[in-house]
PDB file of N, CA, C and O in Angstrom:
ATOM      1  N   MET F   1       0.843  -1.166   0.000  1.00 86.00           N
ATOM      2  CA  MET F   1       0.000   0.000   0.000  1.00 86.00           C
ATOM      3  C   MET F   1       0.896   1.241   0.000  1.00 86.00           C
ATOM      4  O   MET F   1       1.869   1.309   0.747  1.00 86.00           O
ATOM      5  N   ASP F   2       0.574   2.207  -0.833  1.00 92.00           N
ATOM      6  CA  ASP F   2       1.329   3.452  -0.900  1.00 92.00           C
ATOM      7  C   ASP F   2       0.693   4.525  -0.031  1.00 92.00           C
ATOM      8  O   ASP F   2      -0.538   4.599   0.085  1.00 92.00           O
ATOM      9  N   ILE F   3       1.534   5.343   0.567  1.00 96.00           N
ATOM     10  CA  ILE F   3       1.079   6.529   1.291  1.00 96.00           C
ATOM     11  C   ILE F   3       1.922   7.710   0.812  1.00 96.00           C
ATOM     12  O   ILE F   3       2.982   7.531   0.212  1.00 96.00           O
ATOM     13  N   LYS F   4       1.429   8.893   1.051  1.00 97.00           N
ATOM     14  CA  LYS F   4       2.166  10.099   0.700  1.00 97.00           C
ATOM     15  C   LYS F   4       2.622  10.769   1.997  1.00 97.00           C
ATOM     16  O   LYS F   4       1.822  11.015   2.886  1.00 97.00           O
ATOM     17  N   ILE F   5       3.908  11.020   2.077  1.00 97.00           N
ATOM     18  CA  ILE F   5       4.499  11.721   3.206  1.00 97.00           C
ATOM     19  C   ILE F   5       4.705  13.166   2.753  1.00 97.00           C
ATOM     20  O   ILE F   5       5.311  13.407   1.701  1.00 97.00           O
ATOM     21  N   ILE F   6       4.208  14.105   3.517  1.00 97.00           N
ATOM     22  CA  ILE F   6       4.361  15.523   3.206  1.00 97.00           C
ATOM     23  C   ILE F   6       5.427  16.082   4.147  1.00 97.00           C
ATOM     24  O   ILE F   6       5.358  15.870   5.363  1.00 97.00           O
ATOM     25  N   THR F   7       6.428  16.767   3.571  1.00 97.00           N
ATOM     26  CA  THR F   7       7.499  17.338   4.383  1.00 97.00           C
ATOM     27  C   THR F   7       7.682  18.816   4.073  1.00 97.00           C
ATOM     28  O   THR F   7       7.335  19.291   2.998  1.00 97.00           O
ATOM     29  N   ARG F   8       8.258  19.507   5.036  1.00 92.00           N
ATOM     30  CA  ARG F   8       8.617  20.924   4.877  1.00 92.00           C
ATOM     31  C   ARG F   8      10.063  21.053   5.337  1.00 92.00           C
ATOM     32  O   ARG F   8      10.364  20.793   6.506  1.00 92.00           O
ATOM     33  N   HIS F   9      10.956  21.396   4.438  1.00 92.00           N
ATOM     34  CA  HIS F   9      12.388  21.487   4.740  1.00 92.00           C
ATOM     35  C   HIS F   9      12.881  20.189   5.389  1.00 92.00           C
ATOM     36  O   HIS F   9      13.575  20.205   6.409  1.00 92.00           O
ATOM     37  N   ASP F  10      12.482  19.057   4.813  1.00 94.00           N
ATOM     38  CA  ASP F  10      12.867  17.719   5.279  1.00 94.00           C
ATOM     39  C   ASP F  10      12.329  17.362   6.662  1.00 94.00           C
ATOM     40  O   ASP F  10      12.809  16.416   7.288  1.00 94.00           O
ATOM     41  N   VAL F  11      11.342  18.085   7.144  1.00 95.00           N
ATOM     42  CA  VAL F  11      10.707  17.803   8.428  1.00 95.00           C
ATOM     43  C   VAL F  11       9.292  17.290   8.154  1.00 95.00           C
ATOM     44  O   VAL F  11       8.541  17.881   7.373  1.00 95.00           O
ATOM     45  N   PHE F  12       8.924  16.192   8.802  1.00 97.00           N
ATOM     46  CA  PHE F  12       7.613  15.583   8.624  1.00 97.00           C
ATOM     47  C   PHE F  12       6.491  16.579   8.933  1.00 97.00           C
ATOM     48  O   PHE F  12       6.518  17.262   9.947  1.00 97.00           O
ATOM     49  N   VAL F  13       5.504  16.647   8.035  1.00 95.00           N
ATOM     50  CA  VAL F  13       4.318  17.479   8.229  1.00 95.00           C
ATOM     51  C   VAL F  13       3.089  16.606   8.423  1.00 95.00           C
ATOM     52  O   VAL F  13       2.326  16.786   9.362  1.00 95.00           O
ATOM     53  N   ASP F  14       2.900  15.622   7.538  1.00 97.00           N
ATOM     54  CA  ASP F  14       1.714  14.770   7.603  1.00 97.00           C
ATOM     55  C   ASP F  14       1.921  13.553   6.713  1.00 97.00           C
ATOM     56  O   ASP F  14       2.775  13.549   5.834  1.00 97.00           O
ATOM     57  N   ALA F  15       1.120  12.522   6.952  1.00 97.00           N
ATOM     58  CA  ALA F  15       1.065  11.348   6.087  1.00 97.00           C
ATOM     59  C   ALA F  15      -0.395  11.159   5.698  1.00 97.00           C
ATOM     60  O   ALA F  15      -1.284  11.255   6.540  1.00 97.00           O
ATOM     61  N   VAL F  16      -0.624  10.944   4.405  1.00 97.00           N
ATOM     62  CA  VAL F  16      -1.992  10.804   3.901  1.00 97.00           C
ATOM     63  C   VAL F  16      -2.076   9.584   2.993  1.00 97.00           C
ATOM     64  O   VAL F  16      -1.062   9.101   2.484  1.00 97.00           O
ATOM     65  N   ALA F  17      -3.289   9.110   2.806  1.00 95.00           N
ATOM     66  CA  ALA F  17      -3.506   7.975   1.910  1.00 95.00           C
ATOM     67  C   ALA F  17      -3.128   8.362   0.482  1.00 95.00           C
ATOM     68  O   ALA F  17      -3.200   9.527   0.091  1.00 95.00           O
ATOM     69  N   ASN F  18      -2.716   7.385  -0.291  1.00 93.00           N
ATOM     70  CA  ASN F  18      -2.291   7.631  -1.665  1.00 93.00           C
ATOM     71  C   ASN F  18      -3.402   8.254  -2.505  1.00 93.00           C
ATOM     72  O   ASN F  18      -3.126   9.037  -3.413  1.00 93.00           O
ATOM     73  N   ASP F  19      -4.657   7.932  -2.208  1.00 94.00           N
ATOM     74  CA  ASP F  19      -5.773   8.467  -2.992  1.00 94.00           C
ATOM     75  C   ASP F  19      -6.357   9.754  -2.403  1.00 94.00           C
ATOM     76  O   ASP F  19      -7.408  10.219  -2.820  1.00 94.00           O
ATOM     77  N   CYS F  20      -5.664  10.356  -1.453  1.00 95.00           N
ATOM     78  CA  CYS F  20      -6.110  11.598  -0.827  1.00 95.00           C
ATOM     79  C   CYS F  20      -6.153  12.731  -1.866  1.00 95.00           C
ATOM     80  O   CYS F  20      -5.279  12.834  -2.730  1.00 95.00           O
ATOM     81  N   ASP F  21      -7.152  13.579  -1.776  1.00 96.00           N
ATOM     82  CA  ASP F  21      -7.230  14.781  -2.612  1.00 96.00           C
ATOM     83  C   ASP F  21      -6.238  15.798  -2.044  1.00 96.00           C
ATOM     84  O   ASP F  21      -6.548  16.523  -1.097  1.00 96.00           O
ATOM     85  N   LEU F  22      -5.049  15.849  -2.614  1.00 96.00           N
ATOM     86  CA  LEU F  22      -3.983  16.692  -2.069  1.00 96.00           C
ATOM     87  C   LEU F  22      -4.302  18.181  -2.165  1.00 96.00           C
ATOM     88  O   LEU F  22      -3.880  18.956  -1.317  1.00 96.00           O
ATOM     89  N   LEU F  23      -5.041  18.585  -3.156  1.00 94.00           N
ATOM     90  CA  LEU F  23      -5.407  19.993  -3.267  1.00 94.00           C
ATOM     91  C   LEU F  23      -6.312  20.399  -2.106  1.00 94.00           C
ATOM     92  O   LEU F  23      -6.100  21.424  -1.462  1.00 94.00           O
ATOM     93  N   LYS F  24      -7.279  19.576  -1.784  1.00 95.00           N
ATOM     94  CA  LYS F  24      -8.171  19.843  -0.648  1.00 95.00           C
ATOM     95  C   LYS F  24      -7.382  19.781   0.664  1.00 95.00           C
ATOM     96  O   LYS F  24      -7.574  20.603   1.556  1.00 95.00           O
ATOM     97  N   TRP F  25      -6.483  18.799   0.778  1.00 96.00           N
ATOM     98  CA  TRP F  25      -5.644  18.700   1.965  1.00 96.00           C
ATOM     99  C   TRP F  25      -4.819  19.977   2.133  1.00 96.00           C
ATOM    100  O   TRP F  25      -4.717  20.521   3.230  1.00 96.00           O
ATOM    101  N   ALA F  26      -4.220  20.463   1.044  1.00 93.00           N
ATOM    102  CA  ALA F  26      -3.380  21.664   1.095  1.00 93.00           C
ATOM    103  C   ALA F  26      -4.193  22.894   1.504  1.00 93.00           C
ATOM    104  O   ALA F  26      -3.708  23.736   2.274  1.00 93.00           O
ATOM    105  N   GLU F  27      -5.412  23.011   1.008  1.00 90.00           N
ATOM    106  CA  GLU F  27      -6.277  24.133   1.393  1.00 90.00           C
ATOM    107  C   GLU F  27      -6.540  24.114   2.896  1.00 90.00           C
ATOM    108  O   GLU F  27      -6.454  25.141   3.564  1.00 90.00           O
ATOM    109  N   ASN F  28      -6.864  22.955   3.423  1.00 92.00           N
ATOM    110  CA  ASN F  28      -7.107  22.825   4.859  1.00 92.00           C
ATOM    111  C   ASN F  28      -5.838  23.071   5.667  1.00 92.00           C
ATOM    112  O   ASN F  28      -5.869  23.728   6.705  1.00 92.00           O
ATOM    113  N   TRP F  29      -4.716  22.542   5.180  1.00 92.00           N
ATOM    114  CA  TRP F  29      -3.455  22.681   5.901  1.00 92.00           C
ATOM    115  C   TRP F  29      -3.048  24.151   6.025  1.00 92.00           C
ATOM    116  O   TRP F  29      -2.644  24.595   7.095  1.00 92.00           O
ATOM    117  N   ILE F  30      -3.161  24.900   4.935  1.00 87.00           N
ATOM    118  CA  ILE F  30      -2.732  26.303   4.985  1.00 87.00           C
ATOM    119  C   ILE F  30      -3.644  27.108   5.909  1.00 87.00           C
ATOM    120  O   ILE F  30      -3.185  28.006   6.614  1.00 87.00           O
ATOM    121  N   LEU F  31      -4.923  26.777   5.964  1.00 84.00           N
ATOM    122  CA  LEU F  31      -5.830  27.472   6.887  1.00 84.00           C
ATOM    123  C   LEU F  31      -5.474  27.181   8.341  1.00 84.00           C
ATOM    124  O   LEU F  31      -5.509  28.070   9.191  1.00 84.00           O
ATOM    125  N   GLU F  32      -5.110  25.943   8.632  1.00 88.00           N
ATOM    126  CA  GLU F  32      -4.754  25.546   9.999  1.00 88.00           C
ATOM    127  C   GLU F  32      -3.386  26.074  10.430  1.00 88.00           C
ATOM    128  O   GLU F  32      -3.127  26.218  11.614  1.00 88.00           O
ATOM    129  N   ASN F  33      -2.504  26.351   9.466  1.00 84.00           N
ATOM    130  CA  ASN F  33      -1.123  26.714   9.789  1.00 84.00           C
ATOM    131  C   ASN F  33      -0.738  28.113   9.323  1.00 84.00           C
ATOM    132  O   ASN F  33       0.444  28.439   9.294  1.00 84.00           O
ATOM    133  N   GLU F  34      -1.718  28.938   8.993  1.00 75.00           N
ATOM    134  CA  GLU F  34      -1.399  30.238   8.417  1.00 75.00           C
ATOM    135  C   GLU F  34      -0.574  31.128   9.344  1.00 75.00           C
ATOM    136  O   GLU F  34       0.212  31.944   8.873  1.00 75.00           O
ATOM    137  N   SER F  35      -0.689  30.956  10.655  1.00 73.00           N
ATOM    138  CA  SER F  35       0.095  31.782  11.571  1.00 73.00           C
ATOM    139  C   SER F  35       1.572  31.388  11.557  1.00 73.00           C
ATOM    140  O   SER F  35       2.427  32.192  11.920  1.00 73.00           O
ATOM    141  N   ASP F  36       1.894  30.168  11.108  1.00 79.00           N
ATOM    142  CA  ASP F  36       3.274  29.703  11.055  1.00 79.00           C
ATOM    143  C   ASP F  36       3.936  29.961   9.698  1.00 79.00           C
ATOM    144  O   ASP F  36       5.137  29.767   9.558  1.00 79.00           O
ATOM    145  N   ILE F  37       3.145  30.365   8.710  1.00 79.00           N
ATOM    146  CA  ILE F  37       3.638  30.534   7.350  1.00 79.00           C
ATOM    147  C   ILE F  37       3.613  32.010   6.984  1.00 79.00           C
ATOM    148  O   ILE F  37       2.596  32.680   7.144  1.00 79.00           O
ATOM    149  N   ASP F  38       4.718  32.510   6.482  1.00 78.00           N
ATOM    150  CA  ASP F  38       4.798  33.921   6.103  1.00 78.00           C
ATOM    151  C   ASP F  38       4.412  34.099   4.641  1.00 78.00           C
ATOM    152  O   ASP F  38       5.238  34.410   3.788  1.00 78.00           O
ATOM    153  N   ILE F  39       3.138  33.825   4.342  1.00 79.00           N
ATOM    154  CA  ILE F  39       2.637  33.996   2.983  1.00 79.00           C
ATOM    155  C   ILE F  39       1.206  34.510   3.074  1.00 79.00           C
ATOM    156  O   ILE F  39       0.454  34.120   3.966  1.00 79.00           O
ATOM    157  N   GLU F  40       0.863  35.414   2.183  1.00 78.00           N
ATOM    158  CA  GLU F  40      -0.462  36.031   2.203  1.00 78.00           C
ATOM    159  C   GLU F  40      -1.229  35.678   0.931  1.00 78.00           C
ATOM    160  O   GLU F  40      -0.663  35.665  -0.155  1.00 78.00           O
ATOM    161  N   PHE F  41      -2.516  35.438   1.077  1.00 75.00           N
ATOM    162  CA  PHE F  41      -3.382  35.045  -0.028  1.00 75.00           C
ATOM    163  C   PHE F  41      -4.526  36.035  -0.222  1.00 75.00           C
ATOM    164  O   PHE F  41      -5.661  35.649  -0.391  1.00 75.00           O
ATOM    165  N   TYR F  42      -4.251  37.316  -0.196  1.00 75.00           N
ATOM    166  CA  TYR F  42      -5.333  38.301  -0.273  1.00 75.00           C
ATOM    167  C   TYR F  42      -5.920  38.459  -1.671  1.00 75.00           C
ATOM    168  O   TYR F  42      -7.125  38.494  -1.839  1.00 75.00           O
ATOM    169  N   ASN F  43      -5.088  38.563  -2.695  1.00 77.00           N
ATOM    170  CA  ASN F  43      -5.609  38.882  -4.029  1.00 77.00           C
ATOM    171  C   ASN F  43      -5.506  37.739  -5.030  1.00 77.00           C
ATOM    172  O   ASN F  43      -6.505  37.271  -5.539  1.00 77.00           O
ATOM    173  N   ASN F  44      -4.300  37.313  -5.321  1.00 75.00           N
ATOM    174  CA  ASN F  44      -4.112  36.385  -6.435  1.00 75.00           C
ATOM    175  C   ASN F  44      -3.447  35.079  -6.049  1.00 75.00           C
ATOM    176  O   ASN F  44      -2.847  34.429  -6.884  1.00 75.00           O
ATOM    177  N   GLY F  45      -3.515  34.676  -4.807  1.00 80.00           N
ATOM    178  CA  GLY F  45      -2.864  33.452  -4.387  1.00 80.00           C
ATOM    179  C   GLY F  45      -3.570  32.210  -4.889  1.00 80.00           C
ATOM    180  O   GLY F  45      -4.780  32.214  -5.115  1.00 80.00           O
ATOM    181  N   HIS F  46      -2.794  31.156  -5.110  1.00 88.00           N
ATOM    182  CA  HIS F  46      -3.400  29.871  -5.445  1.00 88.00           C
ATOM    183  C   HIS F  46      -2.463  28.738  -5.042  1.00 88.00           C
ATOM    184  O   HIS F  46      -1.293  28.949  -4.741  1.00 88.00           O
ATOM    185  N   ILE F  47      -3.011  27.536  -5.054  1.00 91.00           N
ATOM    186  CA  ILE F  47      -2.278  26.334  -4.672  1.00 91.00           C
ATOM    187  C   ILE F  47      -2.221  25.423  -5.889  1.00 91.00           C
ATOM    188  O   ILE F  47      -3.234  25.206  -6.565  1.00 91.00           O
ATOM    189  N   SER F  48      -1.037  24.886  -6.171  1.00 94.00           N
ATOM    190  CA  SER F  48      -0.909  23.949  -7.281  1.00 94.00           C
ATOM    191  C   SER F  48      -0.066  22.754  -6.847  1.00 94.00           C
ATOM    192  O   SER F  48       0.708  22.840  -5.889  1.00 94.00           O
ATOM    193  N   ILE F  49      -0.249  21.654  -7.553  1.00 95.00           N
ATOM    194  CA  ILE F  49       0.534  20.452  -7.297  1.00 95.00           C
ATOM    195  C   ILE F  49       1.232  20.099  -8.600  1.00 95.00           C
ATOM    196  O   ILE F  49       0.585  19.770  -9.596  1.00 95.00           O
ATOM    197  N   ILE F  50       2.559  20.222  -8.565  1.00 93.00           N
ATOM    198  CA  ILE F  50       3.362  19.957  -9.753  1.00 93.00           C
ATOM    199  C   ILE F  50       4.480  19.010  -9.344  1.00 93.00           C
ATOM    200  O   ILE F  50       5.223  19.281  -8.401  1.00 93.00           O
ATOM    201  N   ASN F  51       4.563  17.900 -10.083  1.00 93.00           N
ATOM    202  CA  ASN F  51       5.541  16.855  -9.781  1.00 93.00           C
ATOM    203  C   ASN F  51       5.404  16.430  -8.327  1.00 93.00           C
ATOM    204  O   ASN F  51       4.350  15.988  -7.927  1.00 93.00           O
ATOM    205  N   ASN F  52       6.415  16.580  -7.523  1.00 95.00           N
ATOM    206  CA  ASN F  52       6.372  16.127  -6.139  1.00 95.00           C
ATOM    207  C   ASN F  52       6.300  17.283  -5.155  1.00 95.00           C
ATOM    208  O   ASN F  52       6.802  17.174  -4.041  1.00 95.00           O
ATOM    209  N   TYR F  53       5.673  18.381  -5.563  1.00 97.00           N
ATOM    210  CA  TYR F  53       5.586  19.554  -4.689  1.00 97.00           C
ATOM    211  C   TYR F  53       4.187  20.143  -4.676  1.00 97.00           C
ATOM    212  O   TYR F  53       3.532  20.231  -5.707  1.00 97.00           O
ATOM    213  N   ILE F  54       3.760  20.550  -3.488  1.00 96.00           N
ATOM    214  CA  ILE F  54       2.561  21.361  -3.329  1.00 96.00           C
ATOM    215  C   ILE F  54       3.081  22.788  -3.230  1.00 96.00           C
ATOM    216  O   ILE F  54       3.871  23.104  -2.338  1.00 96.00           O
ATOM    217  N   THR F  55       2.676  23.640  -4.147  1.00 94.00           N
ATOM    218  CA  THR F  55       3.175  25.006  -4.196  1.00 94.00           C
ATOM    219  C   THR F  55       2.066  25.980  -3.843  1.00 94.00           C
ATOM    220  O   THR F  55       0.998  25.972  -4.461  1.00 94.00           O
ATOM    221  N   PHE F  56       2.332  26.806  -2.854  1.00 91.00           N
ATOM    222  CA  PHE F  56       1.424  27.861  -2.442  1.00 91.00           C
ATOM    223  C   PHE F  56       1.977  29.156  -3.028  1.00 91.00           C
ATOM    224  O   PHE F  56       3.041  29.617  -2.611  1.00 91.00           O
ATOM    225  N   SER F  57       1.293  29.722  -4.009  1.00 89.00           N
ATOM    226  CA  SER F  57       1.730  30.975  -4.614  1.00 89.00           C
ATOM    227  C   SER F  57       0.880  32.090  -4.026  1.00 89.00           C
ATOM    228  O   SER F  57      -0.302  32.203  -4.327  1.00 89.00           O
ATOM    229  N   GLY F  58       1.485  32.896  -3.188  1.00 84.00           N
ATOM    230  CA  GLY F  58       0.764  33.961  -2.507  1.00 84.00           C
ATOM    231  C   GLY F  58       1.091  35.324  -3.066  1.00 84.00           C
ATOM    232  O   GLY F  58       1.866  35.466  -4.012  1.00 84.00           O
ATOM    233  N   ASP F  59       0.493  36.329  -2.481  1.00 82.00           N
ATOM    234  CA  ASP F  59       0.725  37.699  -2.912  1.00 82.00           C
ATOM    235  C   ASP F  59       2.152  38.154  -2.619  1.00 82.00           C
ATOM    236  O   ASP F  59       2.670  39.046  -3.282  1.00 82.00           O
ATOM    237  N   ASN F  60       2.782  37.559  -1.628  1.00 85.00           N
ATOM    238  CA  ASN F  60       4.110  38.004  -1.227  1.00 85.00           C
ATOM    239  C   ASN F  60       5.191  36.931  -1.392  1.00 85.00           C
ATOM    240  O   ASN F  60       6.256  37.032  -0.809  1.00 85.00           O
ATOM    241  N   GLY F  61       4.926  35.887  -2.163  1.00 85.00           N
ATOM    242  CA  GLY F  61       5.953  34.883  -2.388  1.00 85.00           C
ATOM    243  C   GLY F  61       5.407  33.493  -2.634  1.00 85.00           C
ATOM    244  O   GLY F  61       4.210  33.307  -2.824  1.00 85.00           O
ATOM    245  N   ILE F  62       6.313  32.539  -2.627  1.00 88.00           N
ATOM    246  CA  ILE F  62       5.993  31.138  -2.908  1.00 88.00           C
ATOM    247  C   ILE F  62       6.474  30.284  -1.737  1.00 88.00           C
ATOM    248  O   ILE F  62       7.532  30.524  -1.162  1.00 88.00           O
ATOM    249  N   PHE F  63       5.678  29.270  -1.416  1.00 87.00           N
ATOM    250  CA  PHE F  63       5.985  28.348  -0.326  1.00 87.00           C
ATOM    251  C   PHE F  63       5.733  26.948  -0.849  1.00 87.00           C
ATOM    252  O   PHE F  63       4.722  26.709  -1.525  1.00 87.00           O
ATOM    253  N   GLU F  64       6.624  25.997  -0.564  1.00 94.00           N
ATOM    254  CA  GLU F  64       6.463  24.647  -1.070  1.00 94.00           C
ATOM    255  C   GLU F  64       6.534  23.587   0.025  1.00 94.00           C
ATOM    256  O   GLU F  64       7.264  23.746   1.003  1.00 94.00           O
ATOM    257  N   LEU F  65       5.770  22.529  -0.195  1.00 96.00           N
ATOM    258  CA  LEU F  65       5.855  21.316   0.606  1.00 96.00           C
ATOM    259  C   LEU F  65       6.215  20.178  -0.357  1.00 96.00           C
ATOM    260  O   LEU F  65       5.725  20.134  -1.490  1.00 96.00           O
ATOM    261  N   GLU F  66       7.053  19.269   0.093  1.00 97.00           N
ATOM    262  CA  GLU F  66       7.444  18.150  -0.764  1.00 97.00           C
ATOM    263  C   GLU F  66       6.549  16.944  -0.502  1.00 97.00           C
ATOM    264  O   GLU F  66       6.158  16.676   0.630  1.00 97.00           O
ATOM    265  N   ILE F  67       6.248  16.221  -1.568  1.00 97.00           N
ATOM    266  CA  ILE F  67       5.433  15.000  -1.486  1.00 97.00           C
ATOM    267  C   ILE F  67       6.346  13.814  -1.773  1.00 97.00           C
ATOM    268  O   ILE F  67       6.988  13.756  -2.820  1.00 97.00           O
ATOM    269  N   ILE F  68       6.409  12.875  -0.835  1.00 97.00           N
ATOM    270  CA  ILE F  68       7.229  11.673  -0.997  1.00 97.00           C
ATOM    271  C   ILE F  68       6.282  10.475  -0.913  1.00 97.00           C
ATOM    272  O   ILE F  68       5.581  10.305   0.075  1.00 97.00           O
ATOM    273  N   THR F  69       6.263   9.655  -1.953  1.00 96.00           N
ATOM    274  CA  THR F  69       5.414   8.455  -1.955  1.00 96.00           C
ATOM    275  C   THR F  69       6.223   7.283  -1.413  1.00 96.00           C
ATOM    276  O   THR F  69       7.340   7.018  -1.880  1.00 96.00           O
ATOM    277  N   LYS F  70       5.666   6.603  -0.418  1.00 94.00           N
ATOM    278  CA  LYS F  70       6.319   5.444   0.207  1.00 94.00           C
ATOM    279  C   LYS F  70       5.385   4.252   0.147  1.00 94.00           C
ATOM    280  O   LYS F  70       4.174   4.386   0.288  1.00 94.00           O
ATOM    281  N   THR F  71       5.949   3.094  -0.011  1.00 93.00           N
ATOM    282  CA  THR F  71       5.193   1.850   0.044  1.00 93.00           C
ATOM    283  C   THR F  71       5.388   1.237   1.421  1.00 93.00           C
ATOM    284  O   THR F  71       6.524   1.109   1.888  1.00 93.00           O
ATOM    285  N   ILE F  72       4.263   0.917   2.069  1.00 87.00           N
ATOM    286  CA  ILE F  72       4.351   0.287   3.386  1.00 87.00           C
ATOM    287  C   ILE F  72       3.732  -1.087   3.355  1.00 87.00           C
ATOM    288  O   ILE F  72       3.000  -1.432   2.482  1.00 87.00           O
TER     289      ILE F  72
END
């Protein structure tokens, strides 16, 4: 069975099922952790998943989380 490990600067953030909707997960994660992240989403921010990264593009910069797929 595969799972997805989400990391930030090589530090564990979360583990989710392989079939998890990562875009929805990322939306929830940024809302729960916005005080810890120095990124603002007032006007044109969006979240994308490209290759093995969840990218948060905000009004004042870009923030990324890495996605690592593991078989357990």
